[in-house]
Amino acid sequence: MKFGKNLDLGKYDWKLLLLTFGFPFIECLIVTVADTIGPTGAYCGVTGRMPTLFVLTVPVLIVIILNSVIYSLTWSKIRTETKRLEGTIGEKANSDRKSTQAAKNMSLFVLVFFIQWWAAAVNGIWGMIAENVPLEMFLLVTSFSNIGGILNGIVFLIMRRNKTRKSAPKPTVVCVSKSNTEATEVK
């Protein structure tokens, strides 16, 4: 983990961009050319079980699984490094606190992702098993998949609040006399 560092992939940036923009473009192009897209856009308009499976269900499930695996591996690495640093430089290590805070922040974003997309995953699995998915499930999907910005905004505000709490030093009063010097926190 590198704090405050810009991740520069250099000459390999195009591969990341091709994957993130190219795959969805090709997927939507295939659905459009195969004439399986309805009149209202990608989600509501994808007709048929197989196109819905490949456009919606499989990508959402893959991303949920990959997020879970990557988050678990990252959390495990942060935990082992924190314990290692704690053993070598003590409990009050700055990197220890930053790593712990990074893990907490990361878990908030993973939680937001699951809250946002759980209904789409359940809807897709339900659609594979049953012929008709109830309207209530559709309403849950449209509601939860559209609150991502609000949830990420809440996470941002939580992170900002935690940062301002930790960065504001507590004022101290220093009392100096001939016999001793004493510092106390102002309450």
PDB file of C-alpha atoms in Angstrom:
ATOM      1  CA  MET A   1       0.000   0.000   0.000  1.00  0.00           C
ATOM      2  CA  LYS A   2       1.323   3.388  -0.900  1.00  0.00           C
ATOM      3  CA  PHE A   3      -0.317   6.412   0.654  1.00  0.00           C
ATOM      4  CA  GLY A   4      -0.460   9.591  -1.395  1.00  0.00           C
ATOM      5  CA  LYS A   5       1.102   7.935  -4.446  1.00  0.00           C
ATOM      6  CA  ASN A   6      -0.282   8.089  -7.969  1.00  0.00           C
ATOM      7  CA  LEU A   7      -0.521   4.657  -9.548  1.00  0.00           C
ATOM      8  CA  ASP A   8       1.091   4.990 -12.968  1.00  0.00           C
ATOM      9  CA  LEU A   9       0.880   1.892 -15.109  1.00  0.00           C
ATOM     10  CA  GLY A  10       2.894   3.591 -17.845  1.00  0.00           C
ATOM     11  CA  LYS A  11       2.705   1.874 -21.186  1.00  0.00           C
ATOM     12  CA  TYR A  12       0.119  -0.608 -19.824  1.00  0.00           C
ATOM     13  CA  ASP A  13      -2.587   2.011 -19.134  1.00  0.00           C
ATOM     14  CA  TRP A  14      -4.240   1.193 -22.448  1.00  0.00           C
ATOM     15  CA  LYS A  15      -4.827  -2.415 -21.371  1.00  0.00           C
ATOM     16  CA  LEU A  16      -6.694  -1.311 -18.264  1.00  0.00           C
ATOM     17  CA  LEU A  17      -8.762   1.170 -20.273  1.00  0.00           C
ATOM     18  CA  LEU A  18      -9.475  -1.418 -22.960  1.00  0.00           C
ATOM     19  CA  LEU A  19     -10.746  -3.837 -20.340  1.00  0.00           C
ATOM     20  CA  THR A  20     -12.906  -1.322 -18.460  1.00  0.00           C
ATOM     21  CA  PHE A  21     -14.421   0.380 -21.508  1.00  0.00           C
ATOM     22  CA  GLY A  22     -13.957  -2.167 -24.288  1.00  0.00           C
ATOM     23  CA  PHE A  23     -15.621  -5.188 -22.701  1.00  0.00           C
ATOM     24  CA  PRO A  24     -18.906  -3.403 -21.868  1.00  0.00           C
ATOM     25  CA  PHE A  25     -18.906  -1.794 -25.320  1.00  0.00           C
ATOM     26  CA  ILE A  26     -18.460  -5.137 -27.094  1.00  0.00           C
ATOM     27  CA  GLU A  27     -21.095  -6.727 -24.864  1.00  0.00           C
ATOM     28  CA  CYS A  28     -23.660  -4.006 -25.646  1.00  0.00           C
ATOM     29  CA  LEU A  29     -22.743  -4.094 -29.339  1.00  0.00           C
ATOM     30  CA  ILE A  30     -23.438  -7.843 -29.494  1.00  0.00           C
ATOM     31  CA  VAL A  31     -26.791  -7.426 -27.730  1.00  0.00           C
ATOM     32  CA  THR A  32     -27.760  -4.616 -30.109  1.00  0.00           C
ATOM     33  CA  VAL A  33     -26.682  -6.460 -33.266  1.00  0.00           C
ATOM     34  CA  ALA A  34     -28.496  -9.615 -32.085  1.00  0.00           C
ATOM     35  CA  ASP A  35     -31.643  -7.462 -31.750  1.00  0.00           C
ATOM     36  CA  THR A  36     -32.268  -8.484 -28.166  1.00  0.00           C
ATOM     37  CA  ILE A  37     -32.347  -4.992 -26.715  1.00  0.00           C
ATOM     38  CA  GLY A  38     -35.725  -3.478 -25.959  1.00  0.00           C
ATOM     39  CA  PRO A  39     -36.976   0.084 -26.343  1.00  0.00           C
ATOM     40  CA  THR A  40     -35.950   1.443 -22.935  1.00  0.00           C
ATOM     41  CA  GLY A  41     -32.231   0.787 -22.689  1.00  0.00           C
ATOM     42  CA  ALA A  42     -29.880  -1.835 -21.379  1.00  0.00           C
ATOM     43  CA  TYR A  43     -31.473  -2.998 -18.132  1.00  0.00           C
ATOM     44  CA  CYS A  44     -35.214  -2.762 -18.701  1.00  0.00           C
ATOM     45  CA  GLY A  45     -34.959  -3.516 -22.364  1.00  0.00           C
ATOM     46  CA  VAL A  46     -32.810  -6.611 -22.558  1.00  0.00           C
ATOM     47  CA  THR A  47     -35.208  -9.287 -23.671  1.00  0.00           C
ATOM     48  CA  GLY A  48     -34.775 -13.008 -23.265  1.00  0.00           C
ATOM     49  CA  ARG A  49     -33.220 -15.075 -20.525  1.00  0.00           C
ATOM     50  CA  MET A  50     -29.821 -15.678 -22.130  1.00  0.00           C
ATOM     51  CA  PRO A  51     -29.057 -12.030 -23.011  1.00  0.00           C
ATOM     52  CA  THR A  52     -30.158 -10.990 -19.525  1.00  0.00           C
ATOM     53  CA  LEU A  53     -27.930 -13.675 -18.074  1.00  0.00           C
ATOM     54  CA  PHE A  54     -24.846 -12.543 -20.005  1.00  0.00           C
ATOM     55  CA  VAL A  55     -25.435  -8.780 -19.865  1.00  0.00           C
ATOM     56  CA  LEU A  56     -26.588  -8.454 -16.262  1.00  0.00           C
ATOM     57  CA  THR A  57     -26.362 -11.516 -14.059  1.00  0.00           C
ATOM     58  CA  VAL A  58     -22.944 -12.916 -14.911  1.00  0.00           C
ATOM     59  CA  PRO A  59     -21.071  -9.560 -14.836  1.00  0.00           C
ATOM     60  CA  VAL A  60     -22.647  -8.560 -11.505  1.00  0.00           C
ATOM     61  CA  LEU A  61     -21.872 -11.943  -9.947  1.00  0.00           C
ATOM     62  CA  ILE A  62     -18.291 -11.904 -11.276  1.00  0.00           C
ATOM     63  CA  VAL A  63     -17.684  -8.425  -9.881  1.00  0.00           C
ATOM     64  CA  ILE A  64     -19.190  -9.337  -6.502  1.00  0.00           C
ATOM     65  CA  ILE A  65     -17.014 -12.457  -6.276  1.00  0.00           C
ATOM     66  CA  LEU A  66     -13.862 -10.635  -7.422  1.00  0.00           C
ATOM     67  CA  ASN A  67     -14.489  -7.754  -5.009  1.00  0.00           C
ATOM     68  CA  SER A  68     -14.920 -10.229  -2.175  1.00  0.00           C
ATOM     69  CA  VAL A  69     -11.721 -12.099  -3.007  1.00  0.00           C
ATOM     70  CA  ILE A  70      -9.621  -8.968  -3.588  1.00  0.00           C
ATOM     71  CA  TYR A  71     -10.931  -7.282  -0.445  1.00  0.00           C
ATOM     72  CA  SER A  72     -10.262 -10.406   1.633  1.00  0.00           C
ATOM     73  CA  LEU A  73      -6.702 -10.701   0.316  1.00  0.00           C
ATOM     74  CA  THR A  74      -6.026  -6.990   0.865  1.00  0.00           C
ATOM     75  CA  TRP A  75      -7.498  -7.072   4.366  1.00  0.00           C
ATOM     76  CA  SER A  76      -5.383 -10.127   5.201  1.00  0.00           C
ATOM     77  CA  LYS A  77      -2.220  -8.413   3.928  1.00  0.00           C
ATOM     78  CA  ILE A  78      -2.962  -5.233   5.903  1.00  0.00           C
ATOM     79  CA  ARG A  79      -3.628  -7.299   9.025  1.00  0.00           C
ATOM     80  CA  THR A  80      -0.378  -9.274   8.777  1.00  0.00           C
ATOM     81  CA  GLU A  81       1.666  -6.141   8.030  1.00  0.00           C
ATOM     82  CA  THR A  82       0.042  -4.303  10.934  1.00  0.00           C
ATOM     83  CA  LYS A  83       0.921  -7.142  13.306  1.00  0.00           C
ATOM     84  CA  ARG A  84       4.463  -7.275  11.951  1.00  0.00           C
ATOM     85  CA  LEU A  85       4.955  -3.523  12.371  1.00  0.00           C
ATOM     86  CA  GLU A  86       3.361  -3.588  15.800  1.00  0.00           C
ATOM     87  CA  GLY A  87       5.872  -6.198  16.880  1.00  0.00           C
ATOM     88  CA  THR A  88       8.892  -4.301  15.570  1.00  0.00           C
ATOM     89  CA  ILE A  89       8.151  -0.623  16.242  1.00  0.00           C
ATOM     90  CA  GLY A  90       5.421  -0.668  18.848  1.00  0.00           C
ATOM     91  CA  GLU A  91       1.695  -0.123  19.023  1.00  0.00           C
ATOM     92  CA  LYS A  92       1.706   3.588  18.221  1.00  0.00           C
ATOM     93  CA  ALA A  93       3.235   3.280  14.762  1.00  0.00           C
ATOM     94  CA  ASN A  94       1.859   5.852  12.332  1.00  0.00           C
ATOM     95  CA  SER A  95       1.774   3.347   9.479  1.00  0.00           C
ATOM     96  CA  ASP A  96      -0.150   0.972  11.720  1.00  0.00           C
ATOM     97  CA  ARG A  97      -2.885   3.546  12.278  1.00  0.00           C
ATOM     98  CA  LYS A  98      -2.963   4.488   8.591  1.00  0.00           C
ATOM     99  CA  SER A  99      -3.217   0.846   7.515  1.00  0.00           C
ATOM    100  CA  THR A 100      -6.027   0.179   9.960  1.00  0.00           C
ATOM    101  CA  GLN A 101      -7.888   3.290   8.803  1.00  0.00           C
ATOM    102  CA  ALA A 102      -7.366   2.328   5.149  1.00  0.00           C
ATOM    103  CA  ALA A 103      -8.817  -1.129   5.834  1.00  0.00           C
ATOM    104  CA  LYS A 104     -11.847   0.410   7.559  1.00  0.00           C
ATOM    105  CA  ASN A 105     -12.422   2.861   4.700  1.00  0.00           C
ATOM    106  CA  MET A 106     -12.040   0.102   2.143  1.00  0.00           C
ATOM    107  CA  SER A 107     -14.586  -2.030   3.972  1.00  0.00           C
ATOM    108  CA  LEU A 108     -17.099   0.847   3.787  1.00  0.00           C
ATOM    109  CA  PHE A 109     -16.795   0.961  -0.010  1.00  0.00           C
ATOM    110  CA  VAL A 110     -17.192  -2.819  -0.245  1.00  0.00           C
ATOM    111  CA  LEU A 111     -20.282  -2.586   1.980  1.00  0.00           C
ATOM    112  CA  VAL A 112     -21.712   0.124  -0.296  1.00  0.00           C
ATOM    113  CA  PHE A 113     -21.071  -2.068  -3.334  1.00  0.00           C
ATOM    114  CA  PHE A 114     -22.927  -4.999  -1.779  1.00  0.00           C
ATOM    115  CA  ILE A 115     -25.825  -2.796  -0.676  1.00  0.00           C
ATOM    116  CA  GLN A 116     -26.053  -1.349  -4.173  1.00  0.00           C
ATOM    117  CA  TRP A 117     -25.890  -4.573  -6.176  1.00  0.00           C
ATOM    118  CA  TRP A 118     -27.278  -7.380  -3.982  1.00  0.00           C
ATOM    119  CA  ALA A 119     -30.740  -7.026  -5.498  1.00  0.00           C
ATOM    120  CA  ALA A 120     -29.413  -7.258  -9.065  1.00  0.00           C
ATOM    121  CA  ALA A 121     -27.527 -10.442  -8.208  1.00  0.00           C
ATOM    122  CA  VAL A 122     -30.566 -12.015  -6.524  1.00  0.00           C
ATOM    123  CA  ASN A 123     -32.792 -10.908  -9.418  1.00  0.00           C
ATOM    124  CA  GLY A 124     -30.443 -12.487 -11.947  1.00  0.00           C
ATOM    125  CA  ILE A 125     -30.231 -15.767 -10.069  1.00  0.00           C
ATOM    126  CA  TRP A 126     -34.012 -15.769  -9.603  1.00  0.00           C
ATOM    127  CA  GLY A 127     -34.435 -15.164 -13.340  1.00  0.00           C
ATOM    128  CA  MET A 128     -32.228 -18.167 -14.133  1.00  0.00           C
ATOM    129  CA  ILE A 129     -34.260 -20.428 -11.850  1.00  0.00           C
ATOM    130  CA  ALA A 130     -37.834 -19.225 -12.425  1.00  0.00           C
ATOM    131  CA  GLU A 131     -39.628 -18.085 -15.550  1.00  0.00           C
ATOM    132  CA  ASN A 132     -41.141 -14.941 -14.026  1.00  0.00           C
ATOM    133  CA  VAL A 133     -39.531 -12.689 -11.436  1.00  0.00           C
ATOM    134  CA  PRO A 134     -42.022 -10.746  -9.271  1.00  0.00           C
ATOM    135  CA  LEU A 135     -42.470  -7.022  -9.844  1.00  0.00           C
ATOM    136  CA  GLU A 136     -41.379  -6.340  -6.257  1.00  0.00           C
ATOM    137  CA  MET A 137     -37.948  -7.773  -7.057  1.00  0.00           C
ATOM    138  CA  PHE A 138     -37.686  -5.511 -10.086  1.00  0.00           C
ATOM    139  CA  LEU A 139     -38.546  -2.519  -7.880  1.00  0.00           C
ATOM    140  CA  LEU A 140     -35.848  -3.532  -5.389  1.00  0.00           C
ATOM    141  CA  VAL A 141     -33.301  -3.770  -8.205  1.00  0.00           C
ATOM    142  CA  THR A 142     -34.125  -0.340  -9.600  1.00  0.00           C
ATOM    143  CA  SER A 143     -34.149   1.228  -6.138  1.00  0.00           C
ATOM    144  CA  PHE A 144     -30.919  -0.248  -4.800  1.00  0.00           C
ATOM    145  CA  SER A 145     -28.899   0.021  -8.022  1.00  0.00           C
ATOM    146  CA  ASN A 146     -29.609   3.756  -8.189  1.00  0.00           C
ATOM    147  CA  ILE A 147     -28.585   4.716  -4.644  1.00  0.00           C
ATOM    148  CA  GLY A 148     -24.870   4.137  -5.199  1.00  0.00           C
ATOM    149  CA  GLY A 149     -24.033   7.830  -5.449  1.00  0.00           C
ATOM    150  CA  ILE A 150     -25.854   8.619  -2.231  1.00  0.00           C
ATOM    151  CA  LEU A 151     -24.142   5.762  -0.390  1.00  0.00           C
ATOM    152  CA  ASN A 152     -20.697   6.736  -1.706  1.00  0.00           C
ATOM    153  CA  GLY A 153     -21.412  10.319  -0.635  1.00  0.00           C
ATOM    154  CA  ILE A 154     -22.200   9.086   2.871  1.00  0.00           C
ATOM    155  CA  VAL A 155     -18.924   7.126   2.938  1.00  0.00           C
ATOM    156  CA  PHE A 156     -17.064  10.237   1.763  1.00  0.00           C
ATOM    157  CA  LEU A 157     -18.609  12.284   4.577  1.00  0.00           C
ATOM    158  CA  ILE A 158     -17.729   9.597   7.139  1.00  0.00           C
ATOM    159  CA  MET A 159     -14.121   9.514   5.905  1.00  0.00           C
ATOM    160  CA  ARG A 160     -13.910  13.300   5.933  1.00  0.00           C
ATOM    161  CA  ARG A 161     -15.335  13.467   9.458  1.00  0.00           C
ATOM    162  CA  ASN A 162     -12.839  10.858  10.688  1.00  0.00           C
ATOM    163  CA  LYS A 163      -9.964  12.706   9.023  1.00  0.00           C
ATOM    164  CA  THR A 164     -10.862  16.052  10.604  1.00  0.00           C
ATOM    165  CA  ARG A 165     -11.276  14.420  14.017  1.00  0.00           C
ATOM    166  CA  LYS A 166      -7.844  12.847  13.877  1.00  0.00           C
ATOM    167  CA  SER A 167      -5.995  15.762  12.297  1.00  0.00           C
ATOM    168  CA  ALA A 168      -7.176  18.437  14.742  1.00  0.00           C
ATOM    169  CA  PRO A 169      -4.682  18.529  17.618  1.00  0.00           C
ATOM    170  CA  LYS A 170      -6.006  19.005  21.109  1.00  0.00           C
ATOM    171  CA  PRO A 171      -4.896  22.294  22.625  1.00  0.00           C
ATOM    172  CA  THR A 172      -2.549  22.049  25.567  1.00  0.00           C
ATOM    173  CA  VAL A 173      -1.698  24.432  28.337  1.00  0.00           C
ATOM    174  CA  VAL A 174       1.865  24.542  29.566  1.00  0.00           C
ATOM    175  CA  CYS A 175       2.374  25.671  33.136  1.00  0.00           C
ATOM    176  CA  VAL A 176       5.934  26.645  33.950  1.00  0.00           C
ATOM    177  CA  SER A 177       7.166  27.240  37.457  1.00  0.00           C
ATOM    178  CA  LYS A 178      10.562  27.145  39.132  1.00  0.00           C
ATOM    179  CA  SER A 179       9.989  23.665  40.509  1.00  0.00           C
ATOM    180  CA  ASN A 180       8.517  21.853  37.472  1.00  0.00           C
ATOM    181  CA  THR A 181       7.022  22.138  33.985  1.00  0.00           C
ATOM    182  CA  GLU A 182       3.665  20.535  33.309  1.00  0.00           C
ATOM    183  CA  ALA A 183       1.507  20.171  30.166  1.00  0.00           C
ATOM    184  CA  THR A 184      -2.188  19.367  30.367  1.00  0.00           C
ATOM    185  CA  GLU A 185      -4.874  19.020  27.704  1.00  0.00           C
ATOM    186  CA  VAL A 186      -7.640  21.596  27.627  1.00  0.00           C
ATOM    187  CA  LYS A 187     -11.066  19.981  28.035  1.00  0.00           C
TER     188      LYS A 187
END
